[in-house]
């Protein structure tokens, strides 16, 4: 994906790098990390067009730029085994494979966990 700028045409990668180094860029990258299962159906009730049915069509509709993730494993991961540290009525506290300790609700929408501790 390319965007015209004052200095010429920059690729998405070039715009990302310029943004990360606090350099001028007319259009900073616009990324998302996805949507929860009930997000798009809820948006339909609020007026989102029915043709928006999944992450790809939502990206097209909202102008979100697609990003490709590259799995890199330097041989140090995982550092821990996933383990539940506390199992309460409404939440769990767990240590993930990276050693991060987090609290996650058991009921309602699955959301970003509340991080409590990090190994670094």
XYZ file of N, CA, C and O in Angstrom:
480
model
N 0.847 -1.169 0.000
C 0.000 0.000 0.000
C 0.896 1.236 0.000
O 1.844 1.308 0.764
N 0.596 2.193 -0.871
C 1.403 3.393 -0.962
C 0.542 4.629 -0.802
O -0.628 4.631 -1.148
N 1.147 5.687 -0.274
C 0.451 6.951 -0.071
C 1.324 8.068 -0.625
O 2.530 8.098 -0.390
N 0.713 8.969 -1.375
C 1.450 10.121 -1.893
C 1.799 11.069 -0.744
O 0.964 11.349 0.111
N 3.028 11.513 -0.708
C 3.454 12.497 0.289
C 4.124 13.656 -0.433
O 4.340 13.614 -1.645
N 4.492 14.677 0.317
C 5.161 15.838 -0.289
C 6.488 15.448 -0.912
O 6.939 16.067 -1.852
N 7.135 14.436 -0.344
C 8.466 14.062 -0.813
C 8.431 12.896 -1.777
O 9.466 12.441 -2.217
N 7.263 12.395 -2.130
C 7.169 11.270 -3.049
C 6.248 10.205 -2.499
O 5.454 10.462 -1.601
N 6.364 9.007 -3.016
C 5.508 7.901 -2.606
C 6.244 7.036 -1.600
O 7.338 6.569 -1.863
N 5.636 6.851 -0.431
C 6.229 6.025 0.616
C 5.423 4.743 0.756
O 4.197 4.764 0.719
N 6.106 3.654 0.975
C 5.426 2.402 1.258
C 4.922 2.428 2.695
O 5.313 3.273 3.505
N 4.073 1.483 3.023
C 3.585 1.366 4.390
C 4.754 1.174 5.355
O 4.805 1.790 6.422
N 5.704 0.349 4.983
C 6.879 0.125 5.842
C 7.654 1.419 6.064
O 8.056 1.723 7.190
N 7.849 2.198 4.998
C 8.577 3.461 5.134
C 7.811 4.445 6.018
O 8.417 5.135 6.851
N 6.498 4.519 5.851
C 5.694 5.409 6.698
C 5.757 4.971 8.149
O 5.833 5.794 9.058
N 5.720 3.653 8.388
C 5.822 3.138 9.756
C 7.166 3.528 10.368
O 7.224 4.049 11.482
N 8.244 3.285 9.653
C 9.579 3.617 10.176
C 9.708 5.119 10.439
O 10.231 5.531 11.463
N 9.234 5.935 9.517
C 9.315 7.397 9.719
C 8.514 7.803 10.949
O 8.955 8.648 11.724
N 7.337 7.219 11.134
C 6.524 7.531 12.307
C 7.245 7.129 13.584
O 7.277 7.886 14.559
N 7.861 5.950 13.608
C 8.547 5.457 14.800
C 9.782 6.288 15.146
O 10.205 6.335 16.297
N 10.353 6.962 14.142
C 11.521 7.809 14.375
C 11.152 9.299 14.438
O 12.011 10.161 14.321
N 9.829 9.582 14.637
C 9.336 10.948 14.797
C 9.687 11.843 13.617
O 9.951 13.027 13.765
N 9.671 11.250 12.424
C 9.932 12.016 11.211
C 8.599 12.386 10.560
O 7.575 11.762 10.818
N 8.647 13.420 9.694
C 7.421 13.862 9.025
C 6.858 12.772 8.129
O 7.586 12.080 7.409
N 5.549 12.649 8.188
C 4.822 11.755 7.296
C 3.399 12.297 7.213
O 2.816 12.684 8.226
N 2.867 12.404 5.998
C 1.528 12.980 5.842
C 0.438 12.080 6.411
O -0.557 12.562 6.922
N 0.627 10.780 6.307
C -0.396 9.844 6.778
C 0.270 8.742 7.595
O 0.873 7.833 7.048
N 0.191 8.847 8.935
C 0.790 7.778 9.747
C 0.019 6.473 9.537
O -1.164 6.485 9.190
N 0.663 5.336 9.724
C -0.012 4.051 9.566
C -1.207 3.934 10.509
O -1.186 4.452 11.622
N -2.243 3.264 10.049
C -3.458 3.071 10.825
C -3.682 1.570 10.974
O -4.163 0.915 10.057
N -3.300 1.016 12.127
C -3.376 -0.423 12.366
C -4.415 -0.742 13.428
O -4.679 0.065 14.320
N -4.955 -1.925 13.369
C -5.834 -2.487 14.391
C -5.287 -3.861 14.760
O -4.517 -4.439 14.011
N -5.728 -4.384 15.891
C -5.313 -5.732 16.265
C -6.465 -6.717 16.177
O -6.377 -7.832 16.645
N -7.543 -6.315 15.555
C -8.676 -7.213 15.369
C -9.878 -6.781 16.179
O -9.887 -5.720 16.804
N -10.916 -7.611 16.151
C -12.171 -7.298 16.808
C -12.637 -8.484 17.620
O -12.427 -9.631 17.240
N -13.307 -8.229 18.726
C -13.901 -9.300 19.506
C -15.084 -9.878 18.735
O -15.680 -9.208 17.883
N -15.462 -11.109 19.067
C -16.497 -11.826 18.326
C -17.808 -11.058 18.220
O -18.481 -11.115 17.198
N -18.183 -10.343 19.250
C -19.485 -9.666 19.225
C -19.413 -8.219 18.732
O -20.435 -7.548 18.645
N -18.240 -7.726 18.387
C -18.107 -6.328 17.987
C -18.866 -6.025 16.699
O -19.685 -5.099 16.656
N -18.610 -6.767 15.641
C -19.238 -6.473 14.355
C -20.755 -6.652 14.417
O -21.486 -5.778 13.934
N -21.291 -7.735 15.041
C -22.755 -7.808 15.177
C -23.341 -6.619 15.955
O -24.397 -6.093 15.590
N -22.660 -6.173 16.997
C -23.129 -4.991 17.734
C -23.115 -3.753 16.840
O -24.025 -2.930 16.883
N -22.086 -3.602 16.025
C -22.004 -2.465 15.121
C -23.101 -2.523 14.063
O -23.582 -1.478 13.616
N -23.481 -3.745 13.632
C -24.591 -3.852 12.675
C -25.860 -3.246 13.265
O -26.610 -2.559 12.567
N -26.109 -3.504 14.542
C -27.287 -2.934 15.210
C -27.203 -1.405 15.283
O -28.216 -0.731 15.403
N -25.994 -0.869 15.191
C -25.781 0.576 15.277
C -25.636 1.225 13.901
O -25.323 2.409 13.809
N -25.822 0.427 12.828
C -25.818 1.008 11.492
C -24.680 0.602 10.574
O -24.597 1.090 9.448
N -23.780 -0.252 11.009
C -22.710 -0.712 10.130
C -23.321 -1.474 8.960
O -24.216 -2.303 9.161
N -22.888 -1.210 7.719
C -23.446 -1.926 6.570
C -23.294 -3.445 6.719
O -22.279 -3.932 7.230
N -24.296 -4.179 6.259
C -24.306 -5.642 6.399
C -23.173 -6.326 5.644
O -22.794 -7.440 5.984
N -22.624 -5.685 4.611
C -21.548 -6.330 3.851
C -20.252 -6.414 4.655
O -19.347 -7.167 4.312
N -20.163 -5.665 5.738
C -18.992 -5.763 6.615
C -19.247 -6.942 7.542
O -20.005 -6.853 8.495
N -18.617 -8.093 7.250
C -18.901 -9.336 7.959
C -17.711 -9.898 8.728
O -17.875 -10.802 9.536
N -16.515 -9.433 8.455
C -15.327 -10.015 9.082
C -14.240 -8.948 9.191
O -14.443 -7.791 8.803
N -13.094 -9.351 9.714
C -12.008 -8.396 9.927
C -11.545 -7.759 8.622
O -11.330 -6.549 8.556
N -11.410 -8.556 7.564
C -10.914 -8.021 6.285
C -11.858 -6.964 5.721
O -11.411 -5.887 5.297
N -13.160 -7.235 5.718
C -14.101 -6.246 5.178
C -14.214 -5.029 6.101
O -14.436 -3.912 5.634
N -14.044 -5.219 7.408
C -14.039 -4.086 8.330
C -12.821 -3.201 8.067
O -12.919 -1.970 8.093
N -11.672 -3.813 7.812
C -10.474 -3.040 7.484
C -10.724 -2.199 6.235
O -10.360 -1.028 6.174
N -11.356 -2.800 5.199
C -11.668 -2.054 3.979
C -12.603 -0.889 4.287
O -12.385 0.234 3.843
N -13.650 -1.152 5.052
C -14.659 -0.139 5.350
C -14.084 1.036 6.148
O -14.354 2.189 5.851
N -13.276 0.740 7.159
C -12.748 1.781 8.036
C -11.422 2.370 7.565
O -10.898 3.292 8.182
N -10.843 1.819 6.501
C -9.567 2.326 6.012
C -8.390 1.913 6.871
O -7.378 2.599 6.917
N -8.532 0.777 7.540
C -7.434 0.255 8.364
C -6.437 -0.422 7.432
O -6.811 -1.152 6.518
N -5.178 -0.189 7.682
C -4.155 -0.788 6.838
C -3.801 -2.172 7.355
O -3.638 -2.364 8.550
N -3.714 -3.096 6.439
C -3.404 -4.470 6.805
C -1.932 -4.564 7.174
O -1.071 -3.980 6.526
N -1.659 -5.289 8.217
C -0.281 -5.468 8.662
C 0.003 -6.958 8.701
O -0.858 -7.762 9.048
N 1.172 -7.331 8.300
C 1.583 -8.735 8.307
C 2.523 -8.948 9.488
O 3.481 -8.211 9.663
N 2.220 -9.942 10.296
C 3.074 -10.271 11.441
C 4.007 -11.392 11.043
O 3.619 -12.344 10.388
N 5.237 -11.283 11.467
C 6.226 -12.308 11.204
C 6.574 -12.956 12.532
O 6.936 -12.277 13.489
N 6.433 -14.268 12.597
C 6.782 -14.989 13.819
C 8.297 -15.143 13.876
O 8.893 -15.733 12.997
N 8.882 -14.587 14.887
C 10.320 -14.711 15.081
C 10.550 -15.440 16.395
O 9.987 -15.076 17.422
N 11.355 -16.473 16.377
C 11.636 -17.225 17.594
C 13.145 -17.355 17.748
O 13.770 -18.172 17.091
N 13.729 -16.527 18.614
C 15.171 -16.585 18.798
C 15.634 -17.772 19.627
O 16.799 -17.887 19.952
N 14.707 -18.656 19.997
C 15.075 -19.828 20.765
C 14.879 -19.662 22.258
O 15.117 -20.587 23.009
N 14.447 -18.483 22.699
C 14.281 -18.230 24.125
C 12.837 -18.386 24.588
O 12.560 -18.260 25.767
N 11.924 -18.611 23.658
C 10.515 -18.661 23.998
C 9.982 -20.073 23.839
O 10.421 -20.785 22.961
N 9.027 -20.517 24.576
C 8.452 -19.816 25.716
C 9.368 -19.912 26.934
O 10.140 -20.857 27.071
N 9.263 -18.937 27.795
C 10.096 -18.928 28.998
C 9.396 -19.605 30.167
O 10.033 -19.983 31.134
N 8.058 -19.741 30.091
C 7.279 -20.333 31.178
C 6.209 -21.248 30.608
O 5.847 -21.142 29.440
N 5.689 -22.072 31.449
C 4.528 -22.873 31.100
C 3.294 -22.103 31.573
O 3.297 -21.509 32.656
N 2.239 -22.074 30.748
C 1.005 -21.412 31.146
C 0.502 -22.046 32.436
O 0.442 -23.267 32.555
N 0.140 -21.204 33.419
C -0.315 -21.729 34.697
C -1.335 -20.790 35.315
O -1.128 -19.578 35.366
N -2.456 -21.330 35.774
C -3.442 -20.537 36.497
C -2.968 -20.404 37.935
O -2.735 -21.406 38.620
N -2.814 -19.170 38.397
C -2.318 -18.893 39.740
C -3.444 -18.699 40.745
O -3.279 -18.964 41.930
N -4.606 -18.213 40.253
C -5.768 -18.006 41.118
C -7.015 -18.226 40.274
O -7.130 -17.701 39.172
N -7.934 -19.012 40.792
C -9.187 -19.284 40.093
C -10.337 -18.844 40.992
O -10.791 -19.590 41.849
N -10.783 -17.603 40.822
C -11.863 -17.038 41.636
C -13.191 -17.188 40.897
O -13.239 -17.649 39.755
N -14.251 -16.781 41.532
C -15.590 -16.906 40.952
C -15.724 -16.131 39.637
O -16.284 -16.636 38.673
N -15.225 -14.904 39.595
C -15.430 -14.036 38.445
C -14.198 -13.822 37.562
O -14.291 -13.162 36.535
N -13.053 -14.337 37.972
C -11.833 -14.090 37.208
C -10.799 -15.173 37.481
O -10.919 -15.954 38.419
N -9.780 -15.194 36.620
C -8.598 -16.015 36.882
C -7.378 -15.102 36.830
O -7.390 -14.065 36.164
N -6.352 -15.473 37.558
C -5.042 -14.842 37.453
C -4.122 -15.937 36.933
O -4.118 -17.052 37.454
N -3.371 -15.622 35.890
C -2.525 -16.645 35.265
C -1.166 -16.074 34.893
O -0.981 -14.866 34.795
N -0.220 -16.980 34.692
C 1.094 -16.628 34.139
C 1.132 -17.231 32.747
O 0.901 -18.428 32.574
N 1.409 -16.396 31.745
C 1.430 -16.907 30.379
C 2.814 -17.420 29.997
O 3.744 -17.433 30.815
N 2.947 -17.843 28.752
C 4.193 -18.455 28.273
C 5.368 -17.482 28.244
O 6.519 -17.899 28.201
N 5.077 -16.183 28.287
C 6.143 -15.177 28.309
C 6.516 -14.758 29.722
O 7.369 -13.904 29.923
N 5.831 -15.328 30.709
C 6.104 -14.992 32.099
C 5.287 -13.839 32.632
O 5.479 -13.414 33.770
N 4.376 -13.301 31.825
C 3.526 -12.192 32.264
C 2.397 -12.726 33.138
O 1.788 -13.743 32.820
N 2.115 -12.019 34.234
C 1.009 -12.387 35.115
C -0.139 -11.434 34.799
O 0.049 -10.212 34.745
N -1.336 -12.011 34.578
C -2.487 -11.203 34.185
C -3.760 -11.718 34.832
O -3.856 -12.880 35.212
N -4.736 -10.814 34.933
C -6.061 -11.144 35.469
C -7.056 -11.026 34.323
O -7.071 -10.030 33.595
N -7.899 -12.052 34.153
C -8.875 -12.083 33.071
C -10.235 -12.451 33.631
O -10.349 -13.435 34.374
N -11.257 -11.660 33.295
C -12.617 -11.963 33.726
C -13.131 -13.250 33.093
O -12.746 -13.606 31.985
N -14.013 -13.947 33.809
C -14.601 -15.186 33.303
C -15.924 -14.951 32.585
O -16.359 -15.783 31.814
N -16.585 -13.843 32.846
C -17.928 -13.616 32.340
C -17.952 -12.405 31.419
O -17.112 -11.518 31.499
N -18.940 -12.355 30.571
C -19.088 -11.217 29.672
C -18.126 -11.305 28.509
O -17.674 -12.377 28.127
N -17.806 -10.159 27.954
C -16.930 -10.100 26.794
C -15.506 -10.467 27.167
O -15.013 -10.098 28.225
N -14.857 -11.183 26.270
C -13.442 -11.483 26.445
C -12.681 -10.226 26.024
O -12.807 -9.754 24.907
N -11.910 -9.662 26.930
C -11.222 -8.403 26.662
C -9.729 -8.555 26.882
O -9.245 -9.620 27.252
N -9.020 -7.469 26.693
C -7.593 -7.445 26.978
C -7.429 -7.667 28.475
O -8.095 -7.019 29.264
N -6.547 -8.570 28.881
C -6.383 -8.822 30.312
C -5.760 -7.636 31.042
O -5.122 -6.787 30.445
N -5.952 -7.630 32.350
C -5.293 -6.643 33.204
C -3.946 -7.244 33.590
O -3.879 -8.226 34.331
N -2.873 -6.665 33.074
C -1.541 -7.195 33.368
C -1.090 -6.727 34.739
O -1.225 -5.555 35.093
N -0.537 -7.652 35.504
C -0.141 -7.396 36.884
C 1.375 -7.329 37.026
O 1.899 -6.512 37.758
N 2.069 -8.225 36.327
C 3.517 -8.306 36.499
C 4.155 -8.807 35.207
O 3.544 -9.543 34.441
N 5.403 -8.385 34.987
C 6.165 -8.792 33.827
C 7.532 -9.304 34.268
O 8.082 -8.810 35.257
N 8.103 -10.242 33.550
C 9.397 -10.788 33.965
C 10.559 -9.823 33.753
O 11.602 -9.964 34.358
N 10.382 -8.855 32.882
C 11.469 -7.909 32.596
C 11.135 -6.570 33.199
O 10.051 -6.072 33.078
